[in-house]
Amino acid sequence: MGKTFLKIAAVYFSIGVLLGMTMGIIHDFRLTSVHAHVNLLGWVSSAIFGLIYSVYPFAAKTKLAKTHFWLHNIGLPVMMIGLVCETFGITAGLPVMIVGSLAVVVGTLLFTTNIFKMINASRIQKANDLNM
Ligand code: HEM
């Protein structure tokens, strides 16, 4: 799960900076909030998830981690599609954005639960490995 999160973070980073560069070139900043969310929830948050799951491989193997991965990476693109529609005045944008953001929020709560449960388990396992 750590490596998968890091790979998808790099993809969000490319999309985020390409969008930022395009907005700058064409002098149209209407998609600034899409750019900011792709960079912060997509690139920065996913890279941090990936690094945490790499440091705590125990936490990365749980069902909570897998569910978190899918909720985050289905929820965020859906949320961004909703935000783009909202920005261009398409009425369906708001409910789409709400559905996507709910998925991201639920995923985040699962991530938090996973961290609280598994970080101690990782420490106990490491101590067992070292025969401490
Ligand atoms: C080459 C890379 C990037 C380019 C060309 C770029 C370009 C832009 C542009 C043109 C804006 C709109 C500014 C305006 O509305 O006046 C913007 C806003 C923003 N960018 Fe980027 N950006 C880049 C990378 C990033 C990264 C890596 C992040 C976060 C990790 C980020 C976060 C934001 C945020 C939060 C805003 C909104 C700022 C505000 O509304 O006050 N950007 N960026």
PDB file of C-alpha atoms and ligand atoms in Angstrom:
ATOM      1  CA  MET A   1       0.000   0.000   0.000  1.00  0.00           C
ATOM      2  CA  GLY A   2       2.951   2.356   0.719  1.00  0.00           C
ATOM      3  CA  LYS A   3       4.414   2.041  -2.795  1.00  0.00           C
ATOM      4  CA  THR A   4       0.983   2.267  -4.438  1.00  0.00           C
ATOM      5  CA  PHE A   5       0.187   5.486  -2.571  1.00  0.00           C
ATOM      6  CA  LEU A   6       3.598   6.953  -3.551  1.00  0.00           C
ATOM      7  CA  LYS A   7       3.063   6.103  -7.231  1.00  0.00           C
ATOM      8  CA  ILE A   8      -0.423   7.603  -7.352  1.00  0.00           C
ATOM      9  CA  ALA A   9       0.856  10.681  -5.446  1.00  0.00           C
ATOM     10  CA  ALA A  10       3.381  11.263  -8.260  1.00  0.00           C
ATOM     11  CA  VAL A  11       0.558  11.063 -10.829  1.00  0.00           C
ATOM     12  CA  TYR A  12      -1.514  13.669  -8.901  1.00  0.00           C
ATOM     13  CA  PHE A  13       1.618  15.875  -8.701  1.00  0.00           C
ATOM     14  CA  SER A  14       2.047  15.836 -12.483  1.00  0.00           C
ATOM     15  CA  ILE A  15      -1.654  16.617 -13.030  1.00  0.00           C
ATOM     16  CA  GLY A  16      -1.551  19.379 -10.359  1.00  0.00           C
ATOM     17  CA  VAL A  17       1.494  21.221 -11.715  1.00  0.00           C
ATOM     18  CA  LEU A  18       0.375  20.838 -15.353  1.00  0.00           C
ATOM     19  CA  LEU A  19      -2.974  22.404 -14.420  1.00  0.00           C
ATOM     20  CA  GLY A  20      -1.183  25.199 -12.515  1.00  0.00           C
ATOM     21  CA  MET A  21       1.125  25.876 -15.446  1.00  0.00           C
ATOM     22  CA  THR A  22      -1.807  25.888 -17.895  1.00  0.00           C
ATOM     23  CA  MET A  23      -3.789  28.322 -15.711  1.00  0.00           C
ATOM     24  CA  GLY A  24      -0.753  30.627 -15.647  1.00  0.00           C
ATOM     25  CA  ILE A  25      -0.179  30.459 -19.425  1.00  0.00           C
ATOM     26  CA  ILE A  26      -3.810  31.133 -20.408  1.00  0.00           C
ATOM     27  CA  HIS A  27      -4.412  33.603 -17.534  1.00  0.00           C
ATOM     28  CA  ASP A  28      -7.592  31.833 -16.449  1.00  0.00           C
ATOM     29  CA  PHE A  29      -7.606  31.040 -12.740  1.00  0.00           C
ATOM     30  CA  ARG A  30     -11.110  29.599 -12.386  1.00  0.00           C
ATOM     31  CA  LEU A  31      -9.724  26.115 -11.674  1.00  0.00           C
ATOM     32  CA  THR A  32      -7.426  27.301  -8.866  1.00  0.00           C
ATOM     33  CA  SER A  33      -9.394  25.302  -6.247  1.00  0.00           C
ATOM     34  CA  VAL A  34      -9.121  22.130  -8.382  1.00  0.00           C
ATOM     35  CA  HIS A  35      -5.365  22.742  -8.732  1.00  0.00           C
ATOM     36  CA  ALA A  36      -5.009  23.320  -4.956  1.00  0.00           C
ATOM     37  CA  HIS A  37      -6.982  20.166  -4.024  1.00  0.00           C
ATOM     38  CA  VAL A  38      -5.225  17.911  -6.550  1.00  0.00           C
ATOM     39  CA  ASN A  39      -1.890  19.135  -5.174  1.00  0.00           C
ATOM     40  CA  LEU A  40      -2.776  18.998  -1.477  1.00  0.00           C
ATOM     41  CA  LEU A  41      -5.142  15.985  -1.193  1.00  0.00           C
ATOM     42  CA  GLY A  42      -3.664  14.214  -4.211  1.00  0.00           C
ATOM     43  CA  TRP A  43       0.074  14.841  -4.119  1.00  0.00           C
ATOM     44  CA  VAL A  44       0.929  15.977  -0.573  1.00  0.00           C
ATOM     45  CA  SER A  45      -1.558  13.821   1.408  1.00  0.00           C
ATOM     46  CA  SER A  46      -1.024  10.677  -0.708  1.00  0.00           C
ATOM     47  CA  ALA A  47       2.759  11.029  -0.488  1.00  0.00           C
ATOM     48  CA  ILE A  48       2.495  11.330   3.310  1.00  0.00           C
ATOM     49  CA  PHE A  49       0.164   8.259   3.431  1.00  0.00           C
ATOM     50  CA  GLY A  50       2.693   6.370   1.278  1.00  0.00           C
ATOM     51  CA  LEU A  51       5.610   7.315   3.525  1.00  0.00           C
ATOM     52  CA  ILE A  52       3.673   6.422   6.707  1.00  0.00           C
ATOM     53  CA  TYR A  53       2.647   3.043   5.246  1.00  0.00           C
ATOM     54  CA  SER A  54       6.279   2.431   4.225  1.00  0.00           C
ATOM     55  CA  VAL A  55       7.524   3.177   7.741  1.00  0.00           C
ATOM     56  CA  TYR A  56       4.736   1.054   9.293  1.00  0.00           C
ATOM     57  CA  PRO A  57       4.266  -1.881   6.864  1.00  0.00           C
ATOM     58  CA  PHE A  58       2.013  -3.572   9.416  1.00  0.00           C
ATOM     59  CA  ALA A  59      -0.496  -0.742   9.122  1.00  0.00           C
ATOM     60  CA  ALA A  60      -0.328  -0.983   5.317  1.00  0.00           C
ATOM     61  CA  LYS A  61      -1.534  -4.584   5.220  1.00  0.00           C
ATOM     62  CA  THR A  62      -4.888  -4.098   6.919  1.00  0.00           C
ATOM     63  CA  LYS A  63      -8.335  -4.004   5.339  1.00  0.00           C
ATOM     64  CA  LEU A  64      -8.667  -0.474   6.756  1.00  0.00           C
ATOM     65  CA  ALA A  65      -5.623   0.634   4.699  1.00  0.00           C
ATOM     66  CA  LYS A  66      -6.964  -0.922   1.484  1.00  0.00           C
ATOM     67  CA  THR A  67     -10.424   0.586   1.998  1.00  0.00           C
ATOM     68  CA  HIS A  68      -8.804   3.955   2.764  1.00  0.00           C
ATOM     69  CA  PHE A  69      -6.783   3.744  -0.483  1.00  0.00           C
ATOM     70  CA  TRP A  70      -9.864   3.106  -2.640  1.00  0.00           C
ATOM     71  CA  LEU A  71     -12.094   5.657  -0.897  1.00  0.00           C
ATOM     72  CA  HIS A  72      -9.385   8.324  -1.291  1.00  0.00           C
ATOM     73  CA  ASN A  73      -8.615   7.546  -4.906  1.00  0.00           C
ATOM     74  CA  ILE A  74     -12.196   7.144  -6.094  1.00  0.00           C
ATOM     75  CA  GLY A  75     -13.471   9.985  -3.905  1.00  0.00           C
ATOM     76  CA  LEU A  76     -10.885  12.594  -4.941  1.00  0.00           C
ATOM     77  CA  PRO A  77     -11.364  12.313  -8.747  1.00  0.00           C
ATOM     78  CA  VAL A  78     -15.171  12.300  -8.272  1.00  0.00           C
ATOM     79  CA  MET A  79     -14.872  15.356  -6.008  1.00  0.00           C
ATOM     80  CA  MET A  80     -12.682  17.136  -8.609  1.00  0.00           C
ATOM     81  CA  ILE A  81     -15.147  16.358 -11.426  1.00  0.00           C
ATOM     82  CA  GLY A  82     -17.895  17.852  -9.226  1.00  0.00           C
ATOM     83  CA  LEU A  83     -15.742  20.920  -8.503  1.00  0.00           C
ATOM     84  CA  VAL A  84     -15.012  21.479 -12.209  1.00  0.00           C
ATOM     85  CA  CYS A  85     -18.766  21.220 -12.977  1.00  0.00           C
ATOM     86  CA  GLU A  86     -19.553  23.633 -10.122  1.00  0.00           C
ATOM     87  CA  THR A  87     -16.964  26.102 -11.424  1.00  0.00           C
ATOM     88  CA  PHE A  88     -18.522  26.082 -14.899  1.00  0.00           C
ATOM     89  CA  GLY A  89     -22.074  26.426 -13.554  1.00  0.00           C
ATOM     90  CA  ILE A  90     -23.246  22.839 -14.130  1.00  0.00           C
ATOM     91  CA  THR A  91     -25.897  22.183 -11.468  1.00  0.00           C
ATOM     92  CA  ALA A  92     -25.091  18.468 -11.066  1.00  0.00           C
ATOM     93  CA  GLY A  93     -21.640  19.493  -9.800  1.00  0.00           C
ATOM     94  CA  LEU A  94     -22.634  20.028  -6.172  1.00  0.00           C
ATOM     95  CA  PRO A  95     -24.134  16.562  -5.428  1.00  0.00           C
ATOM     96  CA  VAL A  96     -21.208  14.923  -7.266  1.00  0.00           C
ATOM     97  CA  MET A  97     -18.781  16.948  -5.188  1.00  0.00           C
ATOM     98  CA  ILE A  98     -20.593  16.022  -1.967  1.00  0.00           C
ATOM     99  CA  VAL A  99     -20.475  12.280  -2.792  1.00  0.00           C
ATOM    100  CA  GLY A 100     -16.759  12.459  -3.672  1.00  0.00           C
ATOM    101  CA  SER A 101     -15.828  14.488  -0.616  1.00  0.00           C
ATOM    102  CA  LEU A 102     -17.796  12.128   1.683  1.00  0.00           C
ATOM    103  CA  ALA A 103     -15.736   9.213   0.335  1.00  0.00           C
ATOM    104  CA  VAL A 104     -12.507  11.139   1.035  1.00  0.00           C
ATOM    105  CA  VAL A 105     -13.667  12.050   4.559  1.00  0.00           C
ATOM    106  CA  VAL A 106     -14.710   8.450   5.410  1.00  0.00           C
ATOM    107  CA  GLY A 107     -11.354   7.236   4.019  1.00  0.00           C
ATOM    108  CA  THR A 108      -9.550   9.741   6.230  1.00  0.00           C
ATOM    109  CA  LEU A 109     -11.429   8.512   9.329  1.00  0.00           C
ATOM    110  CA  LEU A 110     -10.481   4.912   8.457  1.00  0.00           C
ATOM    111  CA  PHE A 111      -6.849   6.007   8.049  1.00  0.00           C
ATOM    112  CA  THR A 112      -6.939   7.631  11.498  1.00  0.00           C
ATOM    113  CA  THR A 113      -8.467   4.478  13.048  1.00  0.00           C
ATOM    114  CA  ASN A 114      -5.852   2.324  11.322  1.00  0.00           C
ATOM    115  CA  ILE A 115      -2.971   4.462  12.579  1.00  0.00           C
ATOM    116  CA  PHE A 116      -4.238   4.406  16.173  1.00  0.00           C
ATOM    117  CA  LYS A 117      -4.722   0.616  16.046  1.00  0.00           C
ATOM    118  CA  MET A 118      -1.635  -0.453  14.130  1.00  0.00           C
ATOM    119  CA  ILE A 119       1.230   1.824  15.186  1.00  0.00           C
ATOM    120  CA  ASN A 120       1.421   0.131  18.585  1.00  0.00           C
ATOM    121  CA  ALA A 121       1.080  -3.298  16.949  1.00  0.00           C
ATOM    122  CA  SER A 122       4.049  -2.437  14.692  1.00  0.00           C
ATOM    123  CA  ARG A 123       6.134  -1.480  17.714  1.00  0.00           C
ATOM    124  CA  ILE A 124       5.275  -4.758  19.521  1.00  0.00           C
ATOM    125  CA  GLN A 125       6.119  -6.778  16.377  1.00  0.00           C
ATOM    126  CA  LYS A 126       9.468  -4.972  15.984  1.00  0.00           C
ATOM    127  CA  ALA A 127      10.295  -5.709  19.642  1.00  0.00           C
ATOM    128  CA  ASN A 128       9.426  -9.401  19.056  1.00  0.00           C
ATOM    129  CA  ASP A 129      11.641  -9.478  15.945  1.00  0.00           C
ATOM    130  CA  LEU A 130      14.545  -8.098  17.960  1.00  0.00           C
ATOM    131  CA  ASN A 131      13.764 -10.525  20.843  1.00  0.00           C
ATOM    132  CA  MET A 132      13.421  -7.565  23.189  1.00  0.00           C
TER     133      MET A 132
HETATM  134  C1  HEM B   1       4.907  24.216 -11.232  1.00  0.00           C
HETATM  135  C2  HEM B   1       4.037  24.069 -10.249  1.00  0.00           C
HETATM  136  C3  HEM B   1       2.866  24.978  -9.984  1.00  0.00           C
HETATM  137  C4  HEM B   1       2.321  25.979 -10.761  1.00  0.00           C
HETATM  138  C5  HEM B   1       2.747  26.443 -12.156  1.00  0.00           C
HETATM  139  C6  HEM B   1       1.228  26.569  -9.990  1.00  0.00           C
HETATM  140  C7  HEM B   1       0.405  27.610 -10.417  1.00  0.00           C
HETATM  141  C8  HEM B   1      -0.607  28.172  -9.676  1.00  0.00           C
HETATM  142  C9  HEM B   1      -1.469  29.258 -10.126  1.00  0.00           C
HETATM  143  C10 HEM B   1      -1.364  29.960 -11.496  1.00  0.00           C
HETATM  144  C11 HEM B   1      -2.331  29.550  -9.115  1.00  0.00           C
HETATM  145  C12 HEM B   1      -3.449  30.604  -9.125  1.00  0.00           C
HETATM  146  C13 HEM B   1      -2.975  31.871  -8.493  1.00  0.00           C
HETATM  147  C14 HEM B   1      -4.095  32.916  -8.487  1.00  0.00           C
HETATM  148  O1  HEM B   1      -5.280  32.557  -8.387  1.00  0.00           O
HETATM  149  O2  HEM B   1      -3.756  34.089  -8.560  1.00  0.00           O
HETATM  150  C15 HEM B   1      -2.040  28.641  -8.009  1.00  0.00           C
HETATM  151  C16 HEM B   1      -2.728  28.622  -6.799  1.00  0.00           C
HETATM  152  C17 HEM B   1      -2.497  27.700  -5.793  1.00  0.00           C
HETATM  153  N1  HEM B   1      -1.576  26.686  -5.796  1.00  0.00           N
HETATM  154 FE1  HEM B   1      -0.259  26.275  -7.292  1.00  0.00          FE
HETATM  155  N2  HEM B   1       1.138  25.912  -8.777  1.00  0.00           N
HETATM  156  C18 HEM B   1       2.113  24.936  -8.737  1.00  0.00           C
HETATM  157  C19 HEM B   1       2.342  24.031  -7.706  1.00  0.00           C
HETATM  158  C20 HEM B   1       1.597  23.943  -6.529  1.00  0.00           C
HETATM  159  C21 HEM B   1       1.808  22.962  -5.483  1.00  0.00           C
HETATM  160  C22 HEM B   1       2.896  21.882  -5.512  1.00  0.00           C
HETATM  161  C23 HEM B   1       0.877  23.211  -4.507  1.00  0.00           C
HETATM  162  C24 HEM B   1       0.634  22.504  -3.212  1.00  0.00           C
HETATM  163  C25 HEM B   1       1.311  21.458  -2.787  1.00  0.00           C
HETATM  164  C26 HEM B   1       0.078  24.354  -4.946  1.00  0.00           C
HETATM  165  C27 HEM B   1      -0.961  24.898  -4.220  1.00  0.00           C
HETATM  166  C28 HEM B   1      -1.674  25.996  -4.615  1.00  0.00           C
HETATM  167  C29 HEM B   1      -2.723  26.603  -3.787  1.00  0.00           C
HETATM  168  C30 HEM B   1      -3.157  26.159  -2.381  1.00  0.00           C
HETATM  169  C31 HEM B   1      -3.245  27.670  -4.532  1.00  0.00           C
HETATM  170  C32 HEM B   1      -4.360  28.615  -4.133  1.00  0.00           C
HETATM  171  C33 HEM B   1      -3.761  29.862  -3.535  1.00  0.00           C
HETATM  172  C34 HEM B   1      -4.829  30.906  -3.247  1.00  0.00           C
HETATM  173  O3  HEM B   1      -5.913  30.858  -3.823  1.00  0.00           O
HETATM  174  O4  HEM B   1      -4.536  31.790  -2.432  1.00  0.00           O
HETATM  175  N3  HEM B   1       0.542  24.753  -6.173  1.00  0.00           N
HETATM  176  N4  HEM B   1      -0.993  27.824  -8.381  1.00  0.00           N
END
